[in-house]
Amino acid sequence: MKNPFSIPRPVPDGPWRWLVPVLLVLLFLLVLLWLPWQARQMESNERQEQLIADTLWVEQTLRFELARSEEALATFGADLAAEAPPAPEVLQARLAQMFKNGHELRRIAWLDADGRLLAVRGIDLPGGGLTQSSREAQAMSRTTRAGRYSDAYGATPAHGGLIDYHLPLYRQGRFTGSLVATYSLQTLLDENVPWWFAQDNALSLLDRDDHVVAQRAAGGPGHGVYTHKRALDLPGAQIALSTDSVKGAPKLLPNLLVGSVIVLALGLVMSLAALWRHIARTIAAENALRQQMAFRTAMENSLLTGLRARDLEGRVTYVNPAFCRIVGLPAHELLGRKPPMAYWAPEAMADYEYRFRKVLEGQAVPQFETVFQRPDGVRVPVLVFEAPLVDSHGRHTGWMSSILDITDRKRAEELARQQQEKLETSARLATMGEISSMLAHELNQPLAAISSYTAGALNVLDKVRDDAAAGPAPSSSSSSSLGMLKRALEQANTQARRAGQIIRSVHEFVKKREPRREIVPVQHVIDGIRALVDLQARQSYVTLQVECPPDLPPVLADRVLLEQVLLNLTRNAIESMQDIARERRVLRIAAAQGDAHVSVSVIDNGHGIPPEVAERLFSPFFSTKAEGMGMGLSICRTAIEFHGGTLTHADNPGGGTVFTFTLQQAQATIPT
Ligand code: ADP
């Protein structure tokens, strides 16, 4: 059943539904966090690279300074190795000049080939002479015929170390001595490293064993985060320049980017959580609603009461299965339809239209009984209750009707009515029976009296006639009068006896005694009542015709009852022809032979029997006549059925009615 209020089923809850967005959010957060880290890393790399470049530059500067000094020494050495050594004043002036050019120079000594001191300027030589490393450097320089440095020495925490440079001197390929220049490593650093670099970095010179031999840290000690070490390319010596930036690692938190990223991430997580909670609540509400719907649908489907919702224009918006069952139409043929509806019965159209007008006016009839028509034409009586349909905003949006199928109730009511009627009929019949019994009893006496009086009167009449015959000749008029009187008395006597017989038959019939059956020819029965029927017919200007075949077999019947039946049928027939043209007033009694029965028809040209009368024709007390008792046909049928026959009626093709009863043939029932 289509339901306009139904909720679509949710997509099944799979892990993917939650996993994918959660993973995406996590990924987003990771990227967000990674970005500042990456930025920090890049910054750090940049600083490191800068440091390396600066260190390289400082190393180059130091190396350049020493190279410049080496060159000056080489020039000086070449002069010393010449044939004529310079005069001592020139020598000293040259030395002074050299000290002036390089502040890092602490001493210059000139040694002969045997290592004896020829001239010296600067600080004193150490007490023990040259250091071991210096001597080795000297020997090495001589061997290699190139200048060579010693290792650093004499460093104290307060003063930096010193380093010697040995330059061998040759004259025409012969070793003539050497020049030994001693440099202060500390001064080398102080003089050649620019202040801005020293401000940002702690610099130190390290010997072979990584001992600090000179250092400069104008901006404080380094942080050990950005460091670089580079060997000074000095032949023979192993001195390394180490730089350590005073800058720490770039901080993460003060970074605006990081701050905003964290705030964003937190916001995102919070809004996600809020969304999550909201969705969970929505789903819970949806589930509750769906359960309610399922419950409601089950309830509606199990209802026996039909439900139908209509909008304000009368268009059907909802029907339940019970309603479909009542009107015998599927839901899809009802939904969306506007009146006139398929289940409206033609005979009640005016009612429906009146009520539909009311609906359009906004005031539906709250309760009414009507009838619906199924597609097969079957009518269904229903009781309808209308109630306004109000939406969640309190707006009137249409009408909800509940429809009760009251077929069973109606049937029960009809049955009860019929039973009541039957009961009343039976009661009246019983009373009738009693009255008839009583009448039969009471009338018997006066009838017997009439009979004996007429018999007595006839006797007296006979005597009078005999006396008259014995006396003087009577006048012809008086004898004919006597004859008429006698016939009248004889007739009166016959009728009185007949009345007595009728009363006895009725009495017996009412008392449900077995009828007194005898073999009678139908002709005799007709003859028995013919005089009476003729009388009635003549009074109503009706012509009587009797057709009775001479070879008609006799029947086994209670003659008196049969006469009563015929009398009743003929009287009805005569009465039915009272309003038609006299020449057409013909009453026919026709007997015929059947297989094992004899049928007798009473045929008239009267007003006929309309269907609504035919339905109740044989019901006791049913009559269309002002003074009719309505018992005639009922008694006739009972009497005929009593004899094992049937009483039926049919339309006379030429107008009027044919009543036919059948009786069993006497031969068929009595073995001979
Ligand atoms: P009553 O004659 O007292 O009315 P009946 O039981 O004999 O009662 O008849 C019942 C009704 O049947 C009559 O009122 C009449 O309407 C109808 N009826 C009976 N016989 C005929 C007939 N031959 N032609 C037309 N109507 C008839």
PDB file of C-alpha atoms in Angstrom, residues 154-385:
ATOM      1  CA  GLY A 154     100.540  26.516  23.629  1.00  0.00           C
ATOM      2  CA  ALA A 155      96.841  27.109  23.882  1.00  0.00           C
ATOM      3  CA  THR A 156      95.420  28.105  27.270  1.00  0.00           C
ATOM      4  CA  PRO A 157      91.827  28.879  28.164  1.00  0.00           C
ATOM      5  CA  ALA A 158      92.736  32.586  28.230  1.00  0.00           C
ATOM      6  CA  HIS A 159      94.908  32.763  25.119  1.00  0.00           C
ATOM      7  CA  GLY A 160      94.580  30.975  21.913  1.00  0.00           C
ATOM      8  CA  GLY A 161      97.233  28.649  20.600  1.00  0.00           C
ATOM      9  CA  LEU A 162     100.068  29.381  18.182  1.00  0.00           C
ATOM     10  CA  ILE A 163     101.068  27.758  14.945  1.00  0.00           C
ATOM     11  CA  ASP A 164     104.447  27.797  13.151  1.00  0.00           C
ATOM     12  CA  TYR A 165     105.077  28.053   9.419  1.00  0.00           C
ATOM     13  CA  HIS A 166     108.389  26.779   8.172  1.00  0.00           C
ATOM     14  CA  LEU A 167     109.678  28.054   4.824  1.00  0.00           C
ATOM     15  CA  PRO A 168     112.865  26.349   3.620  1.00  0.00           C
ATOM     16  CA  LEU A 169     115.395  28.645   1.919  1.00  0.00           C
ATOM     17  CA  TYR A 170     117.593  27.486  -1.004  1.00  0.00           C
ATOM     18  CA  ARG A 171     120.342  29.137  -2.882  1.00  0.00           C
ATOM     19  CA  GLN A 172     121.159  27.551  -6.204  1.00  0.00           C
ATOM     20  CA  GLY A 173     119.469  24.369  -5.052  1.00  0.00           C
ATOM     21  CA  ARG A 174     121.331  24.269  -1.747  1.00  0.00           C
ATOM     22  CA  PHE A 175     119.513  24.469   1.550  1.00  0.00           C
ATOM     23  CA  THR A 176     120.630  27.610   3.297  1.00  0.00           C
ATOM     24  CA  GLY A 177     118.221  27.746   6.234  1.00  0.00           C
ATOM     25  CA  SER A 178     114.619  28.510   6.899  1.00  0.00           C
ATOM     26  CA  LEU A 179     112.158  31.194   7.928  1.00  0.00           C
ATOM     27  CA  VAL A 180     109.824  30.309  10.825  1.00  0.00           C
ATOM     28  CA  ALA A 181     106.693  32.443  11.161  1.00  0.00           C
ATOM     29  CA  THR A 182     104.564  31.992  14.248  1.00  0.00           C
ATOM     30  CA  TYR A 183     100.937  33.038  14.081  1.00  0.00           C
ATOM     31  CA  SER A 184      98.423  33.600  16.872  1.00  0.00           C
ATOM     32  CA  LEU A 185      95.350  31.677  15.937  1.00  0.00           C
ATOM     33  CA  GLN A 186      93.209  33.815  18.239  1.00  0.00           C
ATOM     34  CA  THR A 187      94.283  36.990  16.474  1.00  0.00           C
ATOM     35  CA  LEU A 188      93.745  35.313  13.144  1.00  0.00           C
ATOM     36  CA  LEU A 189      90.145  34.780  14.172  1.00  0.00           C
ATOM     37  CA  ASP A 190      89.671  38.148  15.756  1.00  0.00           C
ATOM     38  CA  GLU A 191      91.114  40.076  12.868  1.00  0.00           C
ATOM     39  CA  ASN A 192      89.652  38.250   9.918  1.00  0.00           C
ATOM     40  CA  VAL A 193      86.172  37.259  10.922  1.00  0.00           C
ATOM     41  CA  PRO A 194      83.640  40.072  10.419  1.00  0.00           C
ATOM     42  CA  TRP A 195      81.895  41.235  13.559  1.00  0.00           C
ATOM     43  CA  TRP A 196      78.392  40.411  12.282  1.00  0.00           C
ATOM     44  CA  PHE A 197      79.385  36.830  11.700  1.00  0.00           C
ATOM     45  CA  ALA A 198      80.972  36.617  15.133  1.00  0.00           C
ATOM     46  CA  GLN A 199      77.802  38.123  16.580  1.00  0.00           C
ATOM     47  CA  ASP A 200      75.647  35.331  15.146  1.00  0.00           C
ATOM     48  CA  ASN A 201      78.046  32.433  15.541  1.00  0.00           C
ATOM     49  CA  ALA A 202      80.515  31.071  18.057  1.00  0.00           C
ATOM     50  CA  LEU A 203      83.721  30.265  16.128  1.00  0.00           C
ATOM     51  CA  SER A 204      86.529  28.057  17.225  1.00  0.00           C
ATOM     52  CA  LEU A 205      89.627  26.563  15.734  1.00  0.00           C
ATOM     53  CA  LEU A 206      90.284  22.965  16.691  1.00  0.00           C
ATOM     54  CA  ASP A 207      93.471  20.961  16.560  1.00  0.00           C
ATOM     55  CA  ARG A 208      93.946  17.399  15.500  1.00  0.00           C
ATOM     56  CA  ASP A 209      92.472  16.147  18.795  1.00  0.00           C
ATOM     57  CA  ASP A 210      89.511  18.559  18.606  1.00  0.00           C
ATOM     58  CA  HIS A 211      90.955  20.718  21.340  1.00  0.00           C
ATOM     59  CA  VAL A 212      89.994  24.342  21.045  1.00  0.00           C
ATOM     60  CA  VAL A 213      93.041  26.352  20.093  1.00  0.00           C
ATOM     61  CA  ALA A 214      91.237  29.640  19.496  1.00  0.00           C
ATOM     62  CA  GLN A 215      87.698  30.847  19.784  1.00  0.00           C
ATOM     63  CA  ARG A 216      85.493  33.819  19.301  1.00  0.00           C
ATOM     64  CA  ALA A 217      81.966  34.126  20.611  1.00  0.00           C
ATOM     65  CA  ALA A 218      80.813  37.718  20.606  1.00  0.00           C
ATOM     66  CA  GLY A 219      77.139  36.729  20.632  1.00  0.00           C
ATOM     67  CA  GLY A 220      77.511  34.167  23.423  1.00  0.00           C
ATOM     68  CA  PRO A 221      77.992  30.424  23.220  1.00  0.00           C
ATOM     69  CA  GLY A 222      76.435  28.532  20.336  1.00  0.00           C
ATOM     70  CA  HIS A 223      73.303  26.434  20.766  1.00  0.00           C
ATOM     71  CA  GLY A 224      74.692  23.412  19.050  1.00  0.00           C
ATOM     72  CA  VAL A 225      71.719  23.386  16.643  1.00  0.00           C
ATOM     73  CA  TYR A 226      73.358  24.748  13.534  1.00  0.00           C
ATOM     74  CA  THR A 227      76.999  23.736  13.498  1.00  0.00           C
ATOM     75  CA  HIS A 228      79.572  23.253  10.807  1.00  0.00           C
ATOM     76  CA  LYS A 229      83.154  22.124  10.827  1.00  0.00           C
ATOM     77  CA  ARG A 230      85.573  22.718   8.047  1.00  0.00           C
ATOM     78  CA  ALA A 231      89.265  21.938   7.855  1.00  0.00           C
ATOM     79  CA  LEU A 232      91.600  24.866   7.061  1.00  0.00           C
ATOM     80  CA  ASP A 233      93.605  23.654   4.179  1.00  0.00           C
ATOM     81  CA  LEU A 234      97.084  24.251   5.699  1.00  0.00           C
ATOM     82  CA  PRO A 235      99.865  21.972   4.471  1.00  0.00           C
ATOM     83  CA  GLY A 236     101.172  19.922   7.371  1.00  0.00           C
ATOM     84  CA  ALA A 237      98.762  21.160   9.995  1.00  0.00           C
ATOM     85  CA  GLN A 238      95.384  19.861  10.881  1.00  0.00           C
ATOM     86  CA  ILE A 239      93.309  22.785  12.015  1.00  0.00           C
ATOM     87  CA  ALA A 240      89.535  22.847  11.645  1.00  0.00           C
ATOM     88  CA  LEU A 241      87.202  25.815  11.756  1.00  0.00           C
ATOM     89  CA  SER A 242      84.063  25.055  13.693  1.00  0.00           C
ATOM     90  CA  THR A 243      81.041  27.337  13.720  1.00  0.00           C
ATOM     91  CA  ASP A 244      78.100  27.050  16.065  1.00  0.00           C
ATOM     92  CA  SER A 245      75.170  29.392  15.547  1.00  0.00           C
ATOM     93  CA  VAL A 246      73.810  31.224  18.550  1.00  0.00           C
ATOM     94  CA  LYS A 247      70.363  30.726  17.072  1.00  0.00           C
ATOM     95  CA  GLY A 248      68.229  27.956  18.457  1.00  0.00           C
ATOM     96  CA  ALA A 249      65.907  25.762  16.483  1.00  0.00           C
ATOM     97  CA  PRO A 250      62.988  27.735  15.012  1.00  0.00           C
ATOM     98  CA  LYS A 251      60.190  27.665  17.531  1.00  0.00           C
ATOM     99  CA  LEU A 252      56.945  26.069  16.534  1.00  0.00           C
ATOM    100  CA  LEU A 253      54.299  27.627  18.740  1.00  0.00           C
ATOM    101  CA  PRO A 254      54.787  31.330  18.255  1.00  0.00           C
ATOM    102  CA  ASN A 255      54.386  30.659  14.621  1.00  0.00           C
ATOM    103  CA  LEU A 256      51.129  32.269  13.445  1.00  0.00           C
ATOM    104  CA  LEU A 257      50.605  29.532  10.928  1.00  0.00           C
ATOM    105  CA  VAL A 258      50.871  26.868  13.591  1.00  0.00           C
ATOM    106  CA  GLY A 259      48.504  28.759  15.835  1.00  0.00           C
ATOM    107  CA  SER A 260      45.882  29.138  13.191  1.00  0.00           C
ATOM    108  CA  VAL A 261      46.321  25.553  12.083  1.00  0.00           C
ATOM    109  CA  ILE A 262      45.757  24.313  15.614  1.00  0.00           C
ATOM    110  CA  VAL A 263      42.735  26.567  16.074  1.00  0.00           C
ATOM    111  CA  LEU A 264      41.346  25.429  12.732  1.00  0.00           C
ATOM    112  CA  ALA A 265      41.974  21.792  13.518  1.00  0.00           C
ATOM    113  CA  LEU A 266      40.333  22.123  16.915  1.00  0.00           C
ATOM    114  CA  GLY A 267      37.387  23.902  15.330  1.00  0.00           C
ATOM    115  CA  LEU A 268      37.133  21.229  12.714  1.00  0.00           C
ATOM    116  CA  VAL A 269      37.238  18.421  15.250  1.00  0.00           C
ATOM    117  CA  MET A 270      34.657  20.141  17.415  1.00  0.00           C
ATOM    118  CA  SER A 271      32.290  20.853  14.556  1.00  0.00           C
ATOM    119  CA  LEU A 272      32.773  17.294  13.352  1.00  0.00           C
ATOM    120  CA  ALA A 273      31.883  16.002  16.789  1.00  0.00           C
ATOM    121  CA  ALA A 274      28.848  18.283  16.887  1.00  0.00           C
ATOM    122  CA  LEU A 275      27.827  17.082  13.437  1.00  0.00           C
ATOM    123  CA  TRP A 276      28.355  13.517  14.548  1.00  0.00           C
ATOM    124  CA  ARG A 277      26.134  14.003  17.570  1.00  0.00           C
ATOM    125  CA  HIS A 278      23.512  15.702  15.431  1.00  0.00           C
ATOM    126  CA  ILE A 279      23.525  12.897  12.886  1.00  0.00           C
ATOM    127  CA  ALA A 280      23.337  10.301  15.642  1.00  0.00           C
ATOM    128  CA  ARG A 281      20.340  12.098  17.124  1.00  0.00           C
ATOM    129  CA  THR A 282      18.703  12.423  13.690  1.00  0.00           C
ATOM    130  CA  ILE A 283      19.228   8.731  13.002  1.00  0.00           C
ATOM    131  CA  ALA A 284      17.782   7.818  16.392  1.00  0.00           C
ATOM    132  CA  ALA A 285      14.767  10.034  15.744  1.00  0.00           C
ATOM    133  CA  GLU A 286      14.403   8.583  12.267  1.00  0.00           C
ATOM    134  CA  ASN A 287      14.509   5.041  13.640  1.00  0.00           C
ATOM    135  CA  ALA A 288      11.916   5.868  16.268  1.00  0.00           C
ATOM    136  CA  LEU A 289       9.752   7.421  13.559  1.00  0.00           C
ATOM    137  CA  ARG A 290      10.198   4.431  11.293  1.00  0.00           C
ATOM    138  CA  GLN A 291       9.161   2.099  14.096  1.00  0.00           C
ATOM    139  CA  GLN A 292       6.126   4.236  14.736  1.00  0.00           C
ATOM    140  CA  MET A 293       5.320   4.134  11.047  1.00  0.00           C
ATOM    141  CA  ALA A 294       5.695   0.354  10.916  1.00  0.00           C
ATOM    142  CA  PHE A 295       3.456   0.061  13.949  1.00  0.00           C
ATOM    143  CA  ARG A 296       0.904   2.399  12.425  1.00  0.00           C
ATOM    144  CA  THR A 297       1.002   0.662   9.051  1.00  0.00           C
ATOM    145  CA  ALA A 298       0.541  -2.748  10.680  1.00  0.00           C
ATOM    146  CA  MET A 299      -2.350  -1.320  12.648  1.00  0.00           C
ATOM    147  CA  GLU A 300      -3.978   0.211   9.556  1.00  0.00           C
ATOM    148  CA  ASN A 301      -3.486  -2.961   7.538  1.00  0.00           C
ATOM    149  CA  SER A 302      -5.066  -5.116  10.213  1.00  0.00           C
ATOM    150  CA  LEU A 303      -8.020  -2.764  10.609  1.00  0.00           C
ATOM    151  CA  LEU A 304     -11.416  -3.905   9.424  1.00  0.00           C
ATOM    152  CA  THR A 305     -12.485  -0.292   9.234  1.00  0.00           C
ATOM    153  CA  GLY A 306     -11.762   1.343   5.896  1.00  0.00           C
ATOM    154  CA  LEU A 307      -9.701   4.531   6.089  1.00  0.00           C
ATOM    155  CA  ARG A 308      -9.620   7.188   3.407  1.00  0.00           C
ATOM    156  CA  ALA A 309      -7.908  10.579   3.467  1.00  0.00           C
ATOM    157  CA  ARG A 310      -8.891  13.363   1.107  1.00  0.00           C
ATOM    158  CA  ASP A 311      -7.508  16.839   0.552  1.00  0.00           C
ATOM    159  CA  LEU A 312      -9.647  19.949   0.609  1.00  0.00           C
ATOM    160  CA  GLU A 313     -10.549  19.459  -3.050  1.00  0.00           C
ATOM    161  CA  GLY A 314     -11.793  15.960  -2.354  1.00  0.00           C
ATOM    162  CA  ARG A 315      -8.820  14.249  -4.026  1.00  0.00           C
ATOM    163  CA  VAL A 316      -8.050  10.889  -2.403  1.00  0.00           C
ATOM    164  CA  THR A 317      -4.588  10.998  -0.806  1.00  0.00           C
ATOM    165  CA  TYR A 318      -4.602   7.773   1.179  1.00  0.00           C
ATOM    166  CA  VAL A 319      -6.567   4.535   1.471  1.00  0.00           C
ATOM    167  CA  ASN A 320      -5.932   1.491   3.654  1.00  0.00           C
ATOM    168  CA  PRO A 321      -6.378  -2.152   2.574  1.00  0.00           C
ATOM    169  CA  ALA A 322      -9.733  -2.424   4.338  1.00  0.00           C
ATOM    170  CA  PHE A 323     -11.109   0.448   2.252  1.00  0.00           C
ATOM    171  CA  CYS A 324      -9.845  -1.224  -0.932  1.00  0.00           C
ATOM    172  CA  ARG A 325     -11.582  -4.441   0.137  1.00  0.00           C
ATOM    173  CA  ILE A 326     -14.863  -2.633   0.822  1.00  0.00           C
ATOM    174  CA  VAL A 327     -14.991  -0.909  -2.580  1.00  0.00           C
ATOM    175  CA  GLY A 328     -13.304  -3.797  -4.421  1.00  0.00           C
ATOM    176  CA  LEU A 329     -10.730  -1.546  -6.122  1.00  0.00           C
ATOM    177  CA  PRO A 330      -6.926  -1.523  -5.832  1.00  0.00           C
ATOM    178  CA  ALA A 331      -5.264   1.457  -4.141  1.00  0.00           C
ATOM    179  CA  HIS A 332      -3.658   2.772  -7.332  1.00  0.00           C
ATOM    180  CA  GLU A 333      -7.084   3.187  -8.912  1.00  0.00           C
ATOM    181  CA  LEU A 334      -8.217   5.326  -5.998  1.00  0.00           C
ATOM    182  CA  LEU A 335      -5.226   7.477  -5.071  1.00  0.00           C
ATOM    183  CA  GLY A 336      -5.153  10.906  -6.643  1.00  0.00           C
ATOM    184  CA  ARG A 337      -8.736  10.569  -7.959  1.00  0.00           C
ATOM    185  CA  LYS A 338     -11.392  13.227  -7.567  1.00  0.00           C
ATOM    186  CA  PRO A 339     -15.173  12.691  -7.488  1.00  0.00           C
ATOM    187  CA  PRO A 340     -17.184  11.270  -9.111  1.00  0.00           C
ATOM    188  CA  MET A 341     -15.587   8.131  -7.712  1.00  0.00           C
ATOM    189  CA  ALA A 342     -15.650   4.694  -9.344  1.00  0.00           C
ATOM    190  CA  TYR A 343     -17.470   3.217  -6.360  1.00  0.00           C
ATOM    191  CA  TRP A 344     -20.426   5.599  -6.435  1.00  0.00           C
ATOM    192  CA  ALA A 345     -23.685   3.745  -7.049  1.00  0.00           C
ATOM    193  CA  PRO A 346     -25.841   5.447  -9.722  1.00  0.00           C
ATOM    194  CA  GLU A 347     -28.970   5.417  -7.565  1.00  0.00           C
ATOM    195  CA  ALA A 348     -27.305   7.419  -4.764  1.00  0.00           C
ATOM    196  CA  MET A 349     -25.516   9.922  -7.030  1.00  0.00           C
ATOM    197  CA  ALA A 350     -27.529  12.902  -5.795  1.00  0.00           C
ATOM    198  CA  ASP A 351     -26.592  12.118  -2.181  1.00  0.00           C
ATOM    199  CA  TYR A 352     -22.891  11.805  -2.997  1.00  0.00           C
ATOM    200  CA  GLU A 353     -22.912  15.045  -4.912  1.00  0.00           C
ATOM    201  CA  TYR A 354     -24.665  16.879  -2.117  1.00  0.00           C
ATOM    202  CA  ARG A 355     -22.112  15.628   0.414  1.00  0.00           C
ATOM    203  CA  PHE A 356     -19.210  16.399  -1.921  1.00  0.00           C
ATOM    204  CA  ARG A 357     -20.458  19.986  -2.266  1.00  0.00           C
ATOM    205  CA  LYS A 358     -20.432  20.164   1.515  1.00  0.00           C
ATOM    206  CA  VAL A 359     -16.844  18.903   1.579  1.00  0.00           C
ATOM    207  CA  LEU A 360     -15.806  21.609  -0.885  1.00  0.00           C
ATOM    208  CA  GLU A 361     -17.534  24.164   1.317  1.00  0.00           C
ATOM    209  CA  GLY A 362     -15.374  22.909   4.181  1.00  0.00           C
ATOM    210  CA  GLN A 363     -18.111  21.331   6.276  1.00  0.00           C
ATOM    211  CA  ALA A 364     -18.290  17.581   5.702  1.00  0.00           C
ATOM    212  CA  VAL A 365     -21.296  15.688   7.014  1.00  0.00           C
ATOM    213  CA  PRO A 366     -19.807  14.086  10.143  1.00  0.00           C
ATOM    214  CA  GLN A 367     -21.680  10.780   9.955  1.00  0.00           C
ATOM    215  CA  PHE A 368     -23.958   9.200   7.401  1.00  0.00           C
ATOM    216  CA  GLU A 369     -25.072   5.918   5.951  1.00  0.00           C
ATOM    217  CA  THR A 370     -24.689   5.341   2.256  1.00  0.00           C
ATOM    218  CA  VAL A 371     -24.046   2.601  -0.233  1.00  0.00           C
ATOM    219  CA  PHE A 372     -20.928   1.908  -2.313  1.00  0.00           C
ATOM    220  CA  GLN A 373     -20.829  -0.096  -5.501  1.00  0.00           C
ATOM    221  CA  ARG A 374     -18.145  -2.679  -6.275  1.00  0.00           C
ATOM    222  CA  PRO A 375     -16.958  -3.182  -9.862  1.00  0.00           C
ATOM    223  CA  ASP A 376     -19.134  -6.329 -10.119  1.00  0.00           C
ATOM    224  CA  GLY A 377     -22.191  -4.234  -9.269  1.00  0.00           C
ATOM    225  CA  VAL A 378     -22.573  -5.563  -5.726  1.00  0.00           C
ATOM    226  CA  ARG A 379     -23.811  -2.854  -3.374  1.00  0.00           C
ATOM    227  CA  VAL A 380     -22.139  -2.456  -0.005  1.00  0.00           C
ATOM    228  CA  PRO A 381     -24.049  -0.534   2.663  1.00  0.00           C
ATOM    229  CA  VAL A 382     -21.561   1.526   4.690  1.00  0.00           C
ATOM    230  CA  LEU A 383     -21.475   3.850   7.637  1.00  0.00           C
ATOM    231  CA  VAL A 384     -19.093   6.782   7.118  1.00  0.00           C
ATOM    232  CA  PHE A 385     -17.545   9.035   9.769  1.00  0.00           C
TER     233      PHE A 385
END
